[in-house]
Amino acid sequence: MKPADKLTSAEAQKELDRLAREIAIHDRRYHGEDAPTISDADYDALRRRNAQIEARFPLLVRADSPSHRVGAKVSEKFAKVVHARPMLSLDNAFSDEDVADFLGRVRRFLGLKEEEDIAVTAEPKIDGLSASLRYEHGVLVQGATRGDGAEGEDITANLRTISDIPLRLKGNPPDVLEVRGEVYMTHKAFEALNQRQEKDGKPTYANPRNAAAGSVRQLDPAISASRKLNFFAYTWGEISELPAKTQSGMLEKFTDYGFAVNPLVKRCETLDQILKFYSSIESKRAKLGYDIDGVVYKVDRLDLQERLGFVSRSPRWAIAHKFPAEQAETVLEDIEIQVGRTGKLAPVARLKPVTVGGVVVRNATLHNEDEIARKDVRIGDTVVIQRAGDVIPQIVRVLEDKRPKNSKPYKFPHLCPVCGSHAVREVDEKTGKQDVDRRCTGGLICDAQTVERLKYFVARDGFDIEGLGGTMIELFHEKGLLKEPADIFALTEKPEKVSKVLAAHRAALSEERRAAEGKDPVKTKGKKEEREDKVVENLMAAIERRRKIGLDRLINALGIRHVGETTARLIARHYRTINAFLKGMESDEARAELESLEGIGGVVAEAICDFFDEPHNVKALHRLLEWLDVTPMAAPAKSSPVSGKTVVFTGTLEKMTRQEAKARAESLGAKVSGSVSAKTDIVVAGPGAGSKLKDAQKHGVQVMDEDAWLKLIGG
Ligand code: IVH
């Protein structure tokens, strides 16, 4: 066979045609018919040859090229699973007062009296990774990671290997049942795994949670099976019929079906019992044999849970009471200033490495200039740091008696360390208050800001381009391949260049390593190059896949100041299509229209208008759009008789509290307003209604009592 770089263009085209046909036949035999006719190695060779020719002749890449179909046989990643019901997270409580507040909120929402107790289940908060298991007619059909809560990864094959996860349920389970819980690794299994890894010269894991996550995300289920994992069931997703009326009842059912449920779970009736339980778990923590990071309380009665509902991504009926952060002492070796996407100068503490709660900590956040001055943190100081869960470690205080004699107060730079522009603290025109952050004024000439914006663009909540991480963005930017988002898509037209840059980077790295080890440079060939082809091939495919993108994700990825995931979604829901959004932003009414959206205030609206007032931003966005197919935002899934209507509640409500009434109406797509105008659609009036009822009559607005309202919204 001729090497790829010796082929003529005509030969290359012919061979690419042949390879596309052949690979498709083998894919079908393997997947569709479960009857492969060639070995894995031969199949890999075909794909490799295809990739090599494509890298040499990028213009000849076929639209149906096998390299666009990753996830075929040699899948390098997992298929996506859209969760039938989202996987939510929990709000946190850090003190006894926070827990009392939680119970207070629940009581108020439900309109209960202060002395009325609310029974909750108290469950250890397992520190692993959550998974959702879907059973249909008692048989496990799918297992997925949490992912971003809406969409996870299909890891069925790996979850099947966990002995705590039944493949077939016992008893009488509902026809459709998604059991959710935590995959975790015991301390014993974790230590054994790390010893094995070390013996095999492989990297070890920092803690049991990382080890569990790494194990279920192995592409080869045999590896996953060789790692000892466990599973506790604690909640559910889609369910065709509820087999119990309480959380504790549901956990009992889970046990009947054959799941492992944490044996320490307890039903508590009062705040006192809850806090006693918390202390008893905390004292048992070290001897449990697996990691927990707090206790979760859930309102026991499911009918109350239903009424309480959710705020954003967490249920109102549950809270995680976290254990206090773990602390350690170490030396602050340096303060480094990082420049972020918005030009913010963020001071980062470089620490002498120290282990806190099983994780080696090297960096901590110092927040901002005032914080450094307030704590008088100096380079060389011995400091107390703390770390709680996934939060970035923080410096709690300085141990002044250990301070070196010649130390000087830290001087925060007034110039951007990356581009040298002035860094200033903006002053709010209205309040006259100085911003806490100092920002680089370099804007587009500041490389740090450019790079951070690109990183934000490809990050998980944005374009989520697999394989294109921070280091690669930095490298491509440095080599002149990337300046703005559109350039990312332009990479697909130059795989050869990308390959070269990556190869040079790898060579430099390995040389550095060899030099550090005192060895001579060598020319590495063969296996590594093949791996690199694969990396480029996958990267190109990953970028290609993201040319289709939802409007909300696109808006979030633009990195407009003050616009995150939630605001992006609000905007996308309002404008629906990219064209409507662009048109809206061109209009003189842009700011007023944005401000009219529930959840968007003046500051955010102004930031969005500022972004679109900058011609450079608009041009860059248009260049990007040339590559994209932006999917319009779908209308809200559930249409209800009150969606889009403006509702006013007045007078006394007898079946629910005002807060509950408002939350229910909003969850059904209605807008709840405090005053009656000609724009109001419905006034729900209870006994004692006064002026608002009169206003309703004046404007001819439909008036109904609480029962009629409940009937309208279906209960
Ligand atoms: S309930 C809607 N119960 O904690 C409620 N979560 O911080 C969803 N977790 O993503 C979660 N132990 O991974 C629940 N007994 C427990 C838990 C638990 C651990 C994890 C879970 C969740 C995270 C939220």
XYZ file of C-alpha atoms and ligand atoms in Angstrom:
739
model
C 0.000 0.000 0.000
C 1.288 3.448 -0.932
C 1.895 5.751 2.037
C -0.800 8.445 2.246
C 1.613 11.249 1.409
C 2.669 9.548 -1.850
C -0.869 9.295 -3.243
C -2.037 11.501 -6.081
C -5.242 13.361 -5.531
C -7.140 11.053 -7.914
C -5.835 7.967 -6.140
C -6.718 9.455 -2.783
C -10.262 10.164 -3.852
C -10.715 6.634 -5.135
C -9.385 5.141 -1.956
C -11.512 7.355 0.288
C -14.602 6.229 -1.647
C -13.633 2.608 -1.201
C -12.847 3.038 2.505
C -16.157 4.792 3.199
C -18.011 1.905 1.577
C -16.009 -0.799 3.280
C -16.141 0.730 6.751
C -19.896 1.237 6.446
C -20.309 -2.461 5.567
C -18.276 -3.512 8.613
C -20.151 -1.113 10.881
C -23.403 -2.658 9.773
C -22.153 -6.202 10.235
C -20.873 -5.403 13.682
C -23.731 -3.288 15.019
C -26.801 -4.269 13.053
C -26.086 -7.931 12.571
C -23.810 -8.683 15.500
C -21.687 -10.645 13.050
C -18.363 -8.941 12.303
C -16.307 -10.431 9.508
C -12.939 -8.807 10.278
C -10.806 -8.484 13.384
C -10.812 -5.330 15.510
C -7.216 -4.638 14.468
C -8.029 -4.830 10.750
C -11.037 -2.586 11.248
C -8.938 -0.042 13.137
C -6.395 -0.136 10.298
C -9.107 0.788 7.781
C -10.222 3.767 9.834
C -6.649 4.841 10.401
C -5.872 4.725 6.714
C -8.996 6.779 6.055
C -7.899 9.364 8.632
C -4.363 9.545 7.227
C -5.589 10.193 3.702
C -8.094 12.765 4.926
C -5.399 14.568 6.877
C -3.288 14.741 3.718
C -6.203 15.716 1.426
C -8.653 17.671 3.571
C -10.561 18.923 0.523
C -11.433 15.378 -0.446
C -13.129 14.489 2.843
C -16.505 13.011 1.937
C -19.699 14.318 3.478
C -20.432 10.783 4.651
C -16.851 10.124 5.767
C -16.513 7.448 8.460
C -14.491 9.939 10.487
C -17.634 12.001 11.003
C -19.252 8.994 12.535
C -17.392 8.548 15.756
C -19.430 6.375 18.026
C -19.417 3.729 15.398
C -17.380 0.747 16.389
C -14.387 2.264 18.058
C -16.504 4.718 19.974
C -14.335 7.026 22.028
C -17.217 8.231 24.084
C -20.667 7.418 25.372
C -24.002 8.058 23.731
C -26.123 10.825 25.248
C -29.273 10.115 27.197
C -31.955 12.739 27.715
C -33.370 12.236 31.222
C -37.127 11.671 31.209
C -37.231 13.859 34.310
C -34.296 16.161 35.064
C -31.776 15.090 37.701
C -31.761 17.898 40.201
C -29.292 19.067 42.757
C -29.737 20.101 46.362
C -29.535 23.371 48.210
C -26.999 23.401 51.025
C -27.289 24.162 54.726
C -24.099 24.789 56.694
C -25.454 25.402 60.189
C -28.269 24.419 62.546
C -29.911 27.780 61.793
C -29.883 27.029 58.075
C -31.753 23.796 58.815
C -34.276 25.597 61.033
C -34.741 28.160 58.241
C -35.358 25.366 55.773
C -38.134 23.918 57.953
C -39.521 27.442 58.417
C -39.642 27.975 54.667
C -41.412 24.670 54.144
C -43.960 25.513 56.859
C -44.627 28.962 55.478
C -45.002 27.687 51.942
C -47.515 25.085 53.068
C -49.271 27.484 55.420
C -48.535 25.351 58.506
C -48.340 26.757 62.014
C -45.000 27.284 63.656
C -45.534 24.545 66.207
C -46.531 21.982 63.592
C -43.835 19.411 62.945
C -42.880 18.244 59.489
C -41.554 14.711 59.315
C -38.459 14.301 57.174
C -36.212 11.426 56.218
C -32.595 12.044 57.115
C -30.138 10.241 54.850
C -26.351 10.247 54.734
C -25.164 12.251 51.729
C -23.018 9.778 49.834
C -19.972 11.283 48.143
C -19.914 9.477 44.817
C -21.595 10.169 41.524
C -25.291 9.952 40.869
C -26.746 7.611 38.319
C -30.205 6.974 36.954
C -31.354 3.418 36.246
C -34.336 2.846 34.026
C -36.389 -0.313 34.496
C -39.192 -1.303 32.176
C -41.372 -4.183 33.364
C -38.786 -4.903 36.014
C -35.831 -5.195 33.627
C -32.881 -2.798 33.592
C -32.916 -1.172 30.158
C -30.704 1.870 30.601
C -28.269 3.447 33.036
C -26.984 6.993 32.748
C -24.795 9.535 34.485
C -26.300 12.775 35.718
C -24.443 14.906 33.150
C -25.767 18.435 33.250
C -28.998 17.239 34.849
C -30.951 17.331 31.603
C -28.739 15.054 29.557
C -26.312 12.399 30.760
C -24.190 9.640 29.269
C -25.289 6.103 28.567
C -23.161 3.908 30.838
C -25.547 0.945 30.956
C -22.865 -1.657 30.222
C -20.710 -0.457 33.102
C -23.535 -0.111 35.611
C -24.635 -3.657 34.858
C -21.377 -4.864 36.378
C -22.202 -3.399 39.824
C -23.585 -6.110 42.051
C -25.779 -3.704 44.086
C -27.664 -2.898 40.880
C -30.272 -5.553 40.119
C -30.643 -6.482 36.447
C -34.157 -7.700 37.145
C -36.285 -6.370 39.996
C -37.980 -8.481 42.627
C -41.524 -7.982 43.941
C -44.071 -5.903 42.127
C -42.386 -2.815 40.669
C -44.198 -0.201 38.546
C -43.994 -0.799 34.772
C -41.718 2.185 34.297
C -39.355 2.985 37.135
C -36.228 5.120 37.121
C -34.311 4.532 40.310
C -31.674 7.103 41.122
C -28.872 6.895 43.585
C -25.164 7.136 44.160
C -22.387 4.991 42.730
C -19.528 4.989 45.215
C -16.346 3.158 46.116
C -15.504 1.961 49.621
C -12.212 3.007 51.199
C -11.020 -0.590 51.000
C -11.749 -0.929 47.281
C -10.189 2.486 46.670
C -6.923 1.557 48.354
C -6.741 -1.774 46.550
C -7.367 -0.056 43.216
C -4.671 2.543 43.792
C -2.176 -0.149 44.777
C -2.940 -2.005 41.568
C -2.655 1.152 39.513
C 0.690 1.942 41.069
C 1.989 -1.554 40.451
C 0.973 -1.313 36.779
C 2.629 2.095 36.468
C -0.727 3.794 35.930
C -1.941 7.039 37.512
C -3.592 6.754 40.911
C -6.835 8.469 41.937
C -6.996 11.352 44.411
C -10.078 10.119 46.284
C -12.787 7.438 46.150
C -15.228 9.703 44.339
C -12.825 10.354 41.458
C -12.025 6.659 41.363
C -15.733 5.775 41.155
C -16.338 8.365 38.449
C -13.271 7.225 36.502
C -14.377 3.609 36.772
C -17.927 3.978 35.472
C -16.644 6.082 32.614
C -14.332 3.385 31.283
C -15.118 2.579 27.682
C -14.342 -1.048 28.291
C -16.945 -2.521 30.678
C -14.435 -5.234 31.593
C -12.286 -2.576 33.288
C -15.317 -1.166 35.013
C -16.204 -4.676 36.199
C -12.730 -5.166 37.659
C -13.244 -2.145 39.923
C -15.350 -2.806 42.954
C -18.205 -0.323 42.971
C -21.350 -0.018 45.078
C -24.684 1.699 44.749
C -27.234 3.165 47.183
C -30.729 3.977 45.874
C -32.322 7.157 47.283
C -34.736 8.735 44.808
C -36.506 8.213 41.492
C -37.148 9.859 38.139
C -39.938 8.828 35.808
C -42.337 6.407 37.455
C -45.582 5.013 36.027
C -47.222 4.699 39.437
C -46.101 5.641 42.944
C -45.987 2.538 45.133
C -45.853 4.520 48.410
C -46.974 7.817 49.894
C -43.776 8.815 51.664
C -40.037 9.032 50.961
C -39.396 6.454 53.704
C -42.075 4.205 52.169
C -40.389 4.527 48.773
C -37.034 3.522 50.236
C -38.665 0.422 51.740
C -40.079 -0.440 48.342
C -36.629 0.006 46.784
C -35.336 -2.571 49.275
C -38.166 -4.928 48.297
C -37.221 -4.552 44.640
C -33.679 -5.648 45.461
C -31.755 -2.382 45.850
C -29.278 -1.456 48.535
C -30.633 1.445 50.602
C -28.372 3.133 53.117
C -28.984 1.385 56.463
C -28.599 4.604 58.482
C -31.598 6.389 56.949
C -33.946 7.618 59.664
C -37.332 9.310 59.804
C -37.212 12.385 62.074
C -40.207 14.302 63.392
C -38.659 17.387 64.962
C -35.747 19.771 64.478
C -34.244 18.372 67.644
C -34.294 14.820 66.299
C -32.851 16.008 63.001
C -29.891 17.732 64.634
C -29.230 14.769 66.949
C -29.199 12.490 63.936
C -26.761 14.823 62.178
C -24.346 14.701 65.129
C -24.585 10.943 65.401
C -23.777 10.537 61.710
C -20.904 12.974 61.987
C -19.402 10.951 64.804
C -19.752 7.719 62.811
C -18.354 9.303 59.654
C -14.755 8.139 59.938
C -15.767 4.513 60.599
C -18.339 4.074 57.834
C -15.838 2.770 55.297
C -17.094 5.085 52.542
C -17.153 8.865 52.082
C -20.128 10.993 53.006
C -20.126 14.771 53.001
C -23.288 15.607 54.907
C -26.853 14.563 55.651
C -29.816 15.076 53.301
C -33.243 15.916 54.741
C -36.330 15.302 52.610
C -39.925 16.104 53.538
C -41.329 12.627 54.051
C -44.856 13.017 52.675
C -44.885 12.872 48.873
C -48.082 14.911 48.583
C -46.316 17.736 50.409
C -43.255 17.308 48.179
C -45.526 17.666 45.174
C -46.995 20.884 46.539
C -43.598 22.300 47.453
C -42.163 21.722 43.986
C -38.861 23.173 42.801
C -37.006 26.429 42.570
C -34.676 26.502 39.609
C -32.681 23.267 39.926
C -33.350 22.212 43.503
C -36.437 20.904 45.246
C -38.021 23.089 47.942
C -38.647 19.901 49.907
C -35.045 18.831 50.461
C -31.759 20.219 51.692
C -28.204 18.922 52.178
C -26.735 19.681 55.602
C -23.018 19.687 54.846
C -20.248 18.743 57.242
C -17.915 21.614 58.098
C -15.033 22.295 55.757
C -11.740 20.628 56.504
C -8.773 22.837 57.320
C -4.985 22.605 57.084
C -1.930 24.772 57.570
C 0.558 25.567 54.805
C 2.838 28.256 53.386
C 1.791 30.839 50.809
C 4.647 30.678 48.306
C 3.412 33.227 45.804
C 0.460 35.298 44.660
C -0.282 35.005 40.975
C -2.648 37.325 39.137
C -4.838 35.638 36.563
C -6.749 37.667 34.011
C -10.234 36.388 33.288
C -12.666 36.577 30.407
C -14.048 39.935 31.500
C -10.617 41.331 32.284
C -10.954 40.752 36.012
C -7.616 40.418 37.801
C -8.040 37.396 40.054
C -5.374 36.799 42.697
C -4.540 33.127 43.176
C -2.538 31.832 46.120
C 0.209 29.371 45.191
C 0.633 27.120 48.186
C 3.116 24.596 49.382
C 1.157 21.409 48.522
C -0.829 20.077 51.467
C -3.443 17.334 51.846
C -6.864 18.488 52.985
C -9.633 15.907 53.295
C -7.860 13.450 51.018
C -7.048 15.897 48.243
C -3.744 17.628 47.552
C -4.269 21.387 47.472
C -1.785 23.631 45.639
C -3.886 26.742 44.950
C -6.459 28.782 46.790
C -8.528 31.775 45.841
C -7.737 35.165 47.364
C -10.897 36.769 45.904
C -9.783 40.363 45.337
C -7.530 43.196 46.355
C -9.614 44.308 49.380
C -9.740 40.779 50.733
C -5.930 40.495 50.607
C -5.603 43.836 52.393
C -8.274 42.975 54.968
C -6.592 39.714 55.923
C -3.141 41.266 55.363
C -2.019 38.180 53.458
C 1.676 38.309 52.530
C 3.908 36.100 50.431
C 5.813 33.790 52.788
C 3.010 33.702 55.364
C 1.838 30.519 57.021
C -1.893 30.328 56.395
C -4.891 28.205 57.366
C -6.755 26.968 54.316
C -10.074 25.191 54.066
C -11.831 23.125 51.497
C -15.466 22.052 51.373
C -16.689 19.683 48.708
C -16.013 20.928 45.213
C -15.525 24.545 46.247
C -12.184 26.177 45.465
C -10.031 26.123 48.612
C -9.927 29.364 50.557
C -7.526 31.077 52.909
C -9.245 31.419 56.270
C -6.590 33.360 58.158
C -2.924 34.147 58.481
C -0.852 32.854 61.406
C 0.900 36.094 62.183
C 3.249 34.680 64.812
C 4.804 32.554 62.066
C 5.316 35.521 59.717
C 8.894 35.973 58.383
C 10.530 39.137 59.816
C 11.266 40.936 56.543
C 7.805 40.432 54.986
C 6.028 43.353 53.338
C 2.349 43.991 52.688
C 1.261 42.743 49.261
C 0.937 45.395 46.556
C -1.825 44.648 44.090
C -0.740 45.450 40.499
C -2.338 48.376 38.686
C -1.245 47.125 35.264
C -2.521 43.992 33.546
C 0.231 41.358 33.933
C -0.618 39.947 30.499
C -0.970 42.948 28.170
C 0.338 45.817 30.308
C -2.815 47.934 29.952
C -4.078 49.875 32.931
C -6.178 47.860 35.337
C -8.869 49.913 37.044
C -11.678 49.596 39.531
C -14.841 50.914 37.946
C -17.015 53.293 39.895
C -20.781 52.850 39.773
C -22.248 56.094 38.452
C -25.361 55.867 40.572
C -23.985 54.737 43.918
C -20.485 56.173 43.563
C -19.185 52.859 44.891
C -15.978 51.327 43.664
C -16.172 47.823 42.161
C -14.419 45.137 44.243
C -12.592 43.887 41.180
C -9.829 45.547 39.270
C -10.180 45.001 35.530
C -7.772 45.173 32.622
C -8.846 47.872 30.163
C -7.075 46.161 27.256
C -10.248 44.526 25.889
C -9.500 42.867 22.597
C -5.786 43.522 22.644
C -5.456 41.514 25.859
C -4.490 37.941 24.998
C -5.656 36.680 28.355
C -9.181 37.942 27.752
C -9.254 36.533 24.228
C -8.142 33.115 25.411
C -10.506 33.043 28.385
C -13.419 34.012 26.166
C -12.600 31.154 23.813
C -12.332 28.748 26.728
C -15.704 29.886 27.976
C -17.119 29.467 24.494
C -16.179 25.789 24.258
C -16.970 24.952 27.886
C -19.670 22.610 28.998
C -22.561 25.074 29.287
C -21.609 26.622 25.961
C -20.574 24.706 22.867
C -19.300 21.797 24.940
C -16.695 20.722 22.384
C -15.241 17.481 23.553
C -11.465 17.253 23.416
C -10.980 20.998 23.035
C -9.837 21.927 26.513
C -8.074 24.915 27.985
C -4.541 23.810 27.118
C -5.440 23.198 23.493
C -7.142 26.584 23.204
C -4.036 28.244 24.623
C -1.821 26.339 22.229
C -3.931 27.090 19.137
C -4.164 30.744 20.124
C -0.427 30.968 20.588
C 0.120 29.422 17.150
C -2.216 31.915 15.511
C -4.961 29.405 14.711
C -7.579 30.914 16.998
C -8.651 34.468 17.701
C -12.424 34.367 17.761
C -15.147 31.735 17.969
C -15.561 31.359 14.182
C -11.912 30.252 13.986
C -12.773 27.143 15.988
C -15.005 25.926 13.179
C -12.446 26.969 10.588
C -10.107 24.411 12.206
C -12.119 21.681 10.490
C -10.737 22.963 7.201
C -7.150 22.592 8.295
C -6.700 19.260 10.059
C -3.159 19.070 8.741
C -2.143 22.296 10.432
C -3.820 21.195 13.649
C -1.967 17.911 13.468
C 1.336 19.687 13.017
C 0.784 22.017 15.949
C -0.181 19.126 18.196
C 2.754 17.013 17.067
C 5.202 19.843 17.687
C 3.679 20.423 21.109
C 3.937 16.749 22.015
C 7.531 16.573 20.799
C 8.443 19.639 22.835
C 6.783 18.155 25.898
C 8.468 14.798 25.638
C 11.800 16.445 25.008
C 11.301 18.581 28.056
C 10.531 15.494 30.066
C 13.547 13.635 28.720
C 15.750 16.617 29.394
C 14.387 16.762 32.919
C 15.249 13.078 33.302
C 18.689 13.709 31.802
C 18.133 11.547 28.715
C 19.002 12.175 25.080
C 16.301 13.376 22.716
C 14.825 10.625 20.570
C 12.652 10.525 17.546
C 9.402 8.851 18.511
C 7.452 7.326 15.706
C 4.628 4.912 15.225
C 2.104 4.362 17.954
C 2.075 7.910 19.234
C 1.503 9.325 15.788
C -1.402 7.024 15.251
C -2.842 8.205 18.504
C -2.439 11.761 17.370
C -4.295 11.081 14.122
C -7.089 9.769 16.225
C -7.025 12.845 18.449
C -7.265 15.169 15.451
C -9.916 13.009 13.836
C -12.023 13.041 16.987
C -11.523 16.729 17.528
C -12.652 17.564 14.006
C -15.709 15.371 14.463
C -16.490 16.955 17.839
C -16.332 20.462 16.357
C -18.390 19.389 13.362
C -21.089 17.975 15.657
C -21.492 21.310 17.400
C -22.330 23.221 14.257
C -25.883 22.492 15.229
C -26.597 24.347 18.453
C -29.561 25.485 20.507
C -30.198 29.234 20.687
C -29.895 29.278 24.492
C -26.504 27.590 24.455
C -25.275 29.939 21.764
C -26.310 33.026 23.743
C -24.667 31.692 26.875
C -21.453 30.906 25.011
C -21.092 34.488 23.769
C -19.835 35.354 27.228
C -21.797 38.596 27.576
C -21.210 40.079 31.009
C -23.922 39.117 33.547
C -25.469 36.640 31.102
C -25.230 33.037 32.314
C -27.170 29.914 31.567
C -30.429 31.052 33.176
C -30.541 34.484 31.547
C -29.523 32.993 28.200
C -32.479 30.632 28.436
C -34.856 33.491 29.291
C -33.688 35.437 26.261
C -33.872 32.413 23.970
C -37.378 31.593 25.163
C -38.485 35.105 24.405
C -36.966 35.553 20.944
C -37.154 31.891 19.933
C -34.963 32.216 16.779
C -31.537 33.686 16.200
C -32.901 36.011 13.531
C -35.566 37.404 15.828
C -32.932 37.917 18.512
C -30.529 39.730 16.173
C -33.343 41.879 14.862
C -34.449 42.659 18.389
C -30.931 43.751 19.309
C -30.752 46.095 16.308
C -33.935 47.850 17.327
C -34.056 51.041 19.370
C -36.378 49.252 21.751
C -33.804 46.527 22.539
C -33.203 47.596 26.086
C -36.857 48.112 26.942
C -37.802 44.776 25.439
C -35.106 42.935 27.413
C -36.104 44.653 30.623
C -39.717 43.644 30.106
C -38.680 39.997 30.511
C -39.302 38.507 33.921
C -35.901 37.860 35.516
C -33.917 40.449 33.519
C -33.110 43.740 35.190
C -31.475 46.988 34.124
C -27.862 45.943 34.660
C -28.222 42.777 32.607
C -30.186 44.509 29.828
C -27.524 47.190 29.624
C -24.698 44.658 29.441
C -26.452 42.900 26.560
C -27.001 46.181 24.704
C -23.373 47.173 25.322
C -22.289 43.917 23.746
C -24.366 44.550 20.624
C -23.351 48.206 20.448
C -19.795 47.098 19.821
C -19.473 46.568 16.018
C -16.623 44.144 16.520
C -18.839 41.811 18.552
C -21.605 41.889 15.976
C -19.176 41.150 13.147
C -17.590 38.269 15.043
C -21.041 36.861 15.783
C -22.007 37.027 12.095
C -18.784 35.296 11.116
C -19.611 32.584 13.623
C -23.169 32.207 12.368
C -21.866 31.354 8.910
C -20.785 28.039 10.385
C -23.830 27.319 12.477
C -27.250 25.857 12.251
C -28.973 27.440 15.259
C -31.982 25.474 16.447
C -34.868 27.684 17.535
C -36.019 27.439 21.122
C -39.045 25.190 21.400
C -42.231 26.538 22.934
C -42.648 25.397 26.572
C -43.423 21.687 26.460
C -46.520 21.665 28.584
C -49.207 23.991 27.460
C -51.728 24.657 30.171
C -54.993 26.573 30.137
C -53.248 29.432 31.907
C -49.904 29.570 30.096
C -49.091 33.051 28.903
C -51.881 34.549 31.014
C -51.379 37.253 33.630
C -52.991 36.351 36.947
C -53.568 38.362 40.124
C -54.384 36.738 43.480
C -56.289 38.809 45.988
C -58.123 38.258 49.258
C -57.585 35.226 51.483
C -56.726 31.939 49.846
C -57.971 28.987 51.856
C -56.488 25.924 50.162
C -52.929 27.134 49.724
C -50.603 29.949 50.675
C -50.014 32.907 48.382
C -46.473 31.709 47.732
C -47.671 28.246 46.749
C -50.404 29.677 44.522
C -47.834 31.883 42.779
C -45.329 29.066 42.321
C -47.970 26.714 40.872
C -49.301 29.348 38.488
C -45.778 30.165 37.302
C -44.892 26.518 36.822
C -47.928 26.325 34.499
C -46.622 29.194 32.424
C -48.726 32.014 33.896
C -47.324 35.367 34.951
C -48.354 36.431 38.446
C -48.732 40.134 39.009
C -49.388 42.206 42.103
C -51.730 44.722 40.567
C -54.719 44.658 38.237
C -54.592 46.454 34.900
C -56.149 46.120 31.468
C -53.411 43.554 30.722
C -54.575 41.218 33.508
C -56.350 38.074 32.278
C -57.644 36.510 35.504
C -58.208 37.743 39.047
C -58.525 34.994 41.644
C -60.431 36.541 44.525
C -60.881 35.015 47.972
C -62.894 36.360 50.898
C -61.983 39.892 51.884
C -60.887 40.977 48.391
C -61.060 44.739 48.102
C -59.764 47.308 45.661
C -58.251 44.785 43.265
C -61.654 43.210 42.767
C -63.048 46.637 41.947
C -60.189 47.260 39.500
C -60.970 43.948 37.835
C -64.575 44.960 37.348
C -63.471 48.320 36.014
C -61.205 46.726 33.387
C -63.624 43.930 32.611
C -61.162 41.235 33.762
C -62.378 37.692 34.387
C -62.824 37.044 38.140
C -63.032 33.614 39.771
C -62.844 32.136 43.249
C -60.171 29.770 44.485
C -62.156 26.611 43.692
C -62.823 27.694 40.119
C -59.116 28.485 39.720
C -58.109 25.056 41.036
C -60.573 23.425 38.689
C -59.151 25.407 35.792
C -55.583 24.320 36.503
C -56.633 20.746 37.159
C -56.590 20.340 40.926
S -31.462 13.400 46.601
C -34.043 15.896 44.030
N -30.245 11.930 48.402
O -26.003 14.869 46.270
C -33.070 15.315 44.955
N -28.908 13.085 46.800
O -25.931 17.765 46.055
C -31.888 14.734 44.309
N -26.496 12.674 47.009
O -26.750 15.040 42.850
C -30.860 14.191 45.151
N -26.627 11.299 48.728
O -25.473 12.983 43.720
C -30.104 12.751 47.348
N -29.302 10.565 50.016
C -29.160 11.376 48.973
C -27.894 11.678 48.435
C -27.804 12.555 47.348
C -25.818 11.892 47.858
C -25.895 13.516 45.945
C -26.506 13.382 44.578
C -26.962 14.759 44.206
C -26.106 15.602 45.086
C -26.761 16.944 45.334
